[in-house]
Coordinates of C-alpha atoms in Angstrom, one line a residue:
M29 CA -6.8 -8.8 15.9
N30 CA -6.4 -11.5 13.2
N31 CA -8.6 -9.8 10.7
T32 CA -7.3 -6.3 11.1
I33 CA -6.3 -4.7 7.8
V34 CA -4.3 -1.5 7.8
V35 CA -3.9 0.4 4.5
G36 CA -1.4 3.1 3.4
M37 CA -2.9 4.8 0.5
G38 CA -1.5 7.3 -2.1
E39 CA 1.9 7.8 -3.7
A40 CA 4.4 4.9 -4.5
L41 CA 7.5 6.3 -6.0
W42 CA 11.3 6.4 -6.2
D43 CA 13.2 8.9 -4.1
V44 CA 16.2 9.7 -6.3
L45 CA 18.8 10.6 -3.6
P46 CA 22.4 11.7 -4.1
E47 CA 23.6 8.2 -3.4
G48 CA 21.1 6.5 -5.7
K49 CA 17.3 5.7 -5.8
K50 CA 15.3 4.4 -2.8
L51 CA 11.8 3.2 -2.6
G52 CA 9.7 6.0 -1.2
G53 CA 6.2 7.5 -0.7
A54 CA 4.6 7.9 2.7
P55 CA 1.9 5.2 2.2
A56 CA 4.6 2.5 1.4
N57 CA 6.7 3.6 4.3
F58 CA 3.7 3.5 6.6
A59 CA 2.5 0.1 5.4
Y60 CA 5.9 -1.5 5.7
H61 CA 6.4 -0.3 9.3
V62 CA 2.9 -1.5 10.3
S63 CA 3.7 -4.9 8.8
Q64 CA 6.9 -5.2 11.0
F65 CA 4.5 -5.4 14.0
G66 CA 2.8 -8.4 12.6
L67 CA -0.4 -6.6 11.3
D68 CA -1.8 -7.2 7.9
S69 CA -1.0 -4.1 6.0
R70 CA -1.5 -3.1 2.3
V71 CA -0.1 -0.4 0.1
V72 CA -2.7 1.0 -2.3
S73 CA -1.3 3.0 -5.2
A74 CA -0.5 2.8 -9.0
V75 CA 2.7 2.4 -11.0
G76 CA 3.4 2.7 -14.7
D77 CA 4.0 -0.1 -17.2
D78 CA 7.7 0.6 -17.1
K79 CA 11.0 -0.6 -15.6
L80 CA 10.6 1.6 -12.5
G81 CA 7.1 0.2 -11.9
V82 CA 8.3 -3.4 -12.2
E83 CA 11.1 -2.5 -9.7
I84 CA 8.6 -1.1 -7.2
L85 CA 6.5 -4.3 -7.3
D86 CA 9.6 -6.5 -7.0
N87 CA 10.8 -4.4 -4.1
F88 CA 7.4 -4.8 -2.3
R89 CA 7.6 -8.6 -2.9
E90 CA 11.1 -8.7 -1.4
K91 CA 9.9 -6.9 1.7
Q92 CA 6.9 -9.2 1.8
L93 CA 4.7 -6.1 1.7
N94 CA 1.1 -6.8 0.5
C95 CA -0.2 -4.3 -2.0
M96 CA -3.1 -3.5 -4.3
I97 CA -1.2 -1.6 -7.0
E98 CA -2.8 -0.9 -10.4
I99 CA -0.7 -0.6 -13.5
V100 CA -1.8 2.5 -15.4
P101 CA -0.7 4.3 -18.6
Y102 CA 1.4 6.9 -16.9
P103 CA 5.1 6.9 -15.8
T104 CA 6.0 5.6 -12.4
G105 CA 6.5 8.4 -9.9
T106 CA 9.9 9.8 -9.1
V107 CA 11.1 12.5 -6.7
Q108 CA 14.5 14.2 -6.8
V109 CA 15.7 14.5 -3.2
E110 CA 18.5 16.8 -2.1
L111 CA 19.7 16.7 1.5
D112 CA 20.8 19.9 3.2
A113 CA 23.6 20.1 5.7
E114 CA 21.4 18.9 8.6
G115 CA 20.2 15.9 6.5
I116 CA 16.8 17.5 6.0
P117 CA 15.3 16.5 2.6
C118 CA 14.2 19.0 -0.1
Y119 CA 11.9 17.4 -2.8
D120 CA 11.2 17.9 -6.5
I121 CA 8.1 15.8 -7.1
K122 CA 7.3 14.9 -10.7
E123 CA 3.7 15.5 -11.9
G124 CA 1.3 13.6 -14.1
V125 CA 2.6 10.2 -12.9
A126 CA 1.0 6.9 -12.1
W127 CA 0.1 7.5 -8.5
D128 CA -1.9 10.6 -9.6
N129 CA -4.2 8.2 -11.4
I130 CA -5.2 5.5 -8.9
P131 CA -8.4 4.0 -10.2
Y132 CA -11.3 3.1 -7.8
T133 CA -12.0 -0.6 -8.6
P134 CA -14.5 -3.2 -7.2
A135 CA -11.5 -4.9 -5.6
L136 CA -10.5 -1.7 -3.9
E137 CA -14.0 -1.2 -2.6
G138 CA -13.9 -4.7 -1.2
L139 CA -10.7 -3.9 0.6
A140 CA -12.1 -0.7 2.0
R141 CA -15.0 -2.6 3.5
Q142 CA -12.5 -4.8 5.5
T143 CA -10.1 -2.0 6.5
T144 CA -9.7 -1.2 10.2
A145 CA -7.2 1.7 9.8
V146 CA -6.0 3.8 6.8
C147 CA -3.4 6.4 6.5
F148 CA -3.7 9.0 3.7
G149 CA -2.1 12.4 2.9
S150 CA -2.6 15.5 0.9
L151 CA 0.0 14.8 -1.8
A152 CA -1.9 12.0 -3.6
Q153 CA -4.9 14.3 -3.6
R154 CA -3.3 16.8 -5.9
S155 CA -5.0 15.2 -8.9
V156 CA -8.7 14.6 -9.2
V157 CA -8.5 10.9 -10.0
S158 CA -6.6 9.8 -7.0
R159 CA -8.4 12.3 -4.8
E160 CA -11.8 10.9 -5.7
T161 CA -10.5 7.3 -5.2
I162 CA -9.2 8.2 -1.7
N163 CA -12.5 9.8 -0.8
Q164 CA -14.6 6.9 -2.1
F165 CA -12.3 4.5 -0.1
L166 CA -12.8 6.4 3.1
D167 CA -16.6 6.5 2.6
A168 CA -16.7 2.7 1.9
M169 CA -14.9 1.8 5.2
P170 CA -16.9 0.5 8.1
K171 CA -18.6 3.3 10.0
E172 CA -17.6 2.2 13.5
G173 CA -14.3 1.4 15.2
T174 CA -12.0 2.5 12.3
L175 CA -9.0 4.8 12.3
K176 CA -8.8 7.3 9.4
V177 CA -5.5 8.9 9.8
F178 CA -4.8 12.1 7.8
D179 CA -1.0 12.5 7.8
I180 CA -1.1 15.8 6.1
N181 CA 2.4 15.8 4.6
L182 CA 2.3 19.2 2.8
R183 CA 4.7 19.1 -0.1
Q184 CA 5.7 22.0 -2.4
G185 CA 2.5 23.7 -3.5
F186 CA 0.5 20.4 -3.9
Y187 CA -2.4 21.2 -1.6
T188 CA -5.4 23.5 -1.4
K189 CA -7.5 24.8 1.4
E190 CA -10.5 22.9 0.0
V191 CA -8.6 19.5 -0.1
L192 CA -7.3 20.1 3.5
C193 CA -10.7 21.0 4.8
N194 CA -12.4 18.0 3.2
S195 CA -9.7 15.7 4.6
F196 CA -10.1 17.2 8.1
H197 CA -13.8 16.3 7.9
K198 CA -13.1 12.8 6.6
C199 CA -10.4 11.8 9.1
N200 CA -10.7 11.1 12.8
V201 CA -6.9 11.2 13.5
L202 CA -4.9 14.1 12.3
K203 CA -1.0 14.0 12.2
I204 CA 0.7 17.3 11.5
N205 CA 4.1 18.8 12.2
D206 CA 4.8 22.2 13.7
E207 CA 5.7 23.9 10.3
E208 CA 2.5 22.4 8.7
L209 CA 0.5 23.7 11.6
V210 CA 1.7 27.2 11.0
T211 CA 0.8 26.9 7.3
V212 CA -2.7 25.5 8.1
S213 CA -3.3 28.2 10.7
R214 CA -2.6 30.9 8.2
M215 CA -4.9 29.3 5.6
F216 CA -7.7 28.8 8.1
G217 CA -7.3 32.0 10.1
Y218 CA -5.9 30.9 13.4
P219 CA -2.7 33.1 13.5
G220 CA -1.2 34.5 16.6
I221 CA -2.1 31.8 19.1
D222 CA 0.3 29.2 20.4
L223 CA 0.7 25.8 18.8
Q224 CA -1.2 23.9 21.5
D225 CA -4.2 26.2 21.3
K226 CA -4.3 25.7 17.5
C227 CA -4.3 21.9 18.1
W228 CA -7.2 22.1 20.6
I229 CA -9.2 24.2 18.1
L230 CA -8.6 21.7 15.3
L231 CA -9.4 18.7 17.6
A232 CA -12.8 20.3 18.6
K233 CA -13.7 21.8 15.2
Y234 CA -13.3 18.6 13.3
N235 CA -14.4 16.2 16.1
L236 CA -11.2 14.3 16.0
K237 CA -10.4 11.3 18.2
M238 CA -6.7 12.3 18.3
L239 CA -4.4 15.0 16.9
I240 CA -0.6 14.2 16.7
L241 CA 1.7 17.1 16.6
T242 CA 5.4 16.5 15.9
C243 CA 7.9 19.3 16.5
G244 CA 11.2 17.7 15.4
V245 CA 13.9 18.0 18.1
N246 CA 11.4 19.8 20.3
G247 CA 9.3 16.7 21.0
S248 CA 5.8 15.6 20.1
Y249 CA 2.3 15.8 21.4
V250 CA -0.8 13.7 21.2
F251 CA -4.0 15.6 21.9
T252 CA -7.2 13.7 22.8
P253 CA -10.4 15.3 24.1
G254 CA -9.5 16.7 27.5
N255 CA -5.9 15.3 27.6
V256 CA -2.5 15.9 26.1
S257 CA 0.6 13.6 26.0
F258 CA 4.1 15.1 25.5
V259 CA 7.2 13.1 24.8
E260 CA 10.7 14.6 24.3
T261 CA 12.6 13.7 21.2
P262 CA 15.6 11.5 22.1
K263 CA 19.0 12.7 21.0
V264 CA 20.4 10.4 18.3
N265 CA 23.1 10.5 15.6
V266 CA 21.0 11.4 12.5
A267 CA 21.8 9.6 9.3
D268 CA 18.7 11.2 7.5
T269 CA 15.2 12.0 8.5
V270 CA 13.5 10.4 5.4
G271 CA 10.5 8.3 6.5
A272 CA 10.9 9.1 10.2
G273 CA 7.4 10.6 10.4
D274 CA 5.9 7.7 8.6
S275 CA 7.5 5.2 11.1
F276 CA 6.0 7.4 13.9
T277 CA 2.5 7.2 12.4
A278 CA 2.8 3.4 11.7
T279 CA 4.1 2.5 15.2
F280 CA 1.4 4.7 16.8
V281 CA -1.4 3.1 14.8
A282 CA -0.1 -0.4 15.3
S283 CA 0.2 0.2 19.1
I284 CA -3.4 1.5 19.4
L285 CA -4.7 -1.4 17.3
K286 CA -2.9 -3.8 19.6
G287 CA -4.6 -2.3 22.7
K288 CA -1.9 0.1 24.0
T289 CA -2.9 3.3 25.7
V290 CA -2.4 6.6 23.9
R291 CA 0.6 7.3 26.1
E292 CA 2.2 3.9 25.5
A293 CA 1.6 4.2 21.7
H294 CA 3.1 7.7 21.8
E295 CA 6.3 6.6 23.6
L296 CA 6.8 3.7 21.2
A297 CA 6.2 5.9 18.2
V298 CA 8.9 8.3 19.4
E299 CA 11.3 5.4 19.9
A300 CA 10.6 4.0 16.4
S301 CA 11.0 7.3 14.7
A302 CA 14.3 8.0 16.5
F303 CA 15.6 4.7 15.4
V304 CA 14.7 5.4 11.7
C305 CA 16.6 8.7 11.9
T306 CA 19.8 6.8 12.7
Q307 CA 19.4 4.7 9.5
N308 CA 19.7 5.6 5.9
G309 CA 16.4 5.5 3.9
A310 CA 12.8 5.3 4.9
M311 CA 12.4 1.5 5.4
P312 CA 15.0 0.1 7.7
E313 CA 14.1 -3.0 9.7
F314 CA 13.2 -2.3 13.3
P315 CA 15.3 -4.0 16.1
M316 CA 13.6 -7.0 17.6
C317 CA 13.4 -5.3 21.0
L318 CA 11.1 -2.6 19.5
K319 CA 8.9 -5.1 17.7
E320 CA 8.5 -7.2 20.8
K321 CA 7.1 -4.2 22.8
I322 CA 4.1 -4.2 20.5

């Protein structure tokens, strides 16, 4: 497992919360949590030549998080985050920013050829530059034995049926939550059947290795051809839910890469994401007892 490289690709930004700004963006959250399990992870994104961009790079260095971040002539991304009474975030995501303009470079192609697992979403594909870079990266990865995880992450109106359809074809693992599944079902014409049936349809239609469905407090499922794993969501005191889904994905991927079964990986992912919900912000350090299980 020494030469396994895991990449989180897409937005790197500041979540501007009521109590101040926190480093955010699903790819960075994912890569950070993967690195906590001793795997070689990288964040691929872009920042502006500005104070916020410098602070992101400094922050990654402090967290000892490896990255391939290009500096581009656009402002570093920010998101205004308001939390509702239940601690659920609402986002206002600024457009025309650095991570919309991630260039495809020879160095990035070299990284793709060595990448064992990648996680990408729909948000960073809202602009043509980053979308093409993500697609080229996926195509340059080794053909066999890789995990291409599409953590769909629907935000505001920043997705189209075409982008989603292409990503379903490019990935071999789909992660989606119950609300996103309803949206996708409406777009793709699977209304009126239950959530599990929708998952089986997507798994078969796009020839996926796995489909992960998270349903908040109502538990989570991992569908693999011919099998389904269900794990209840533990009851915890929620500080906020920011980054909980990313920690789930990261822990699941790290567990699979370390040879755990789908069921074991699923249980560990639920445990990790429940812990993150008890902490403020998206990148808390996992307790040693959790790291040691993987």
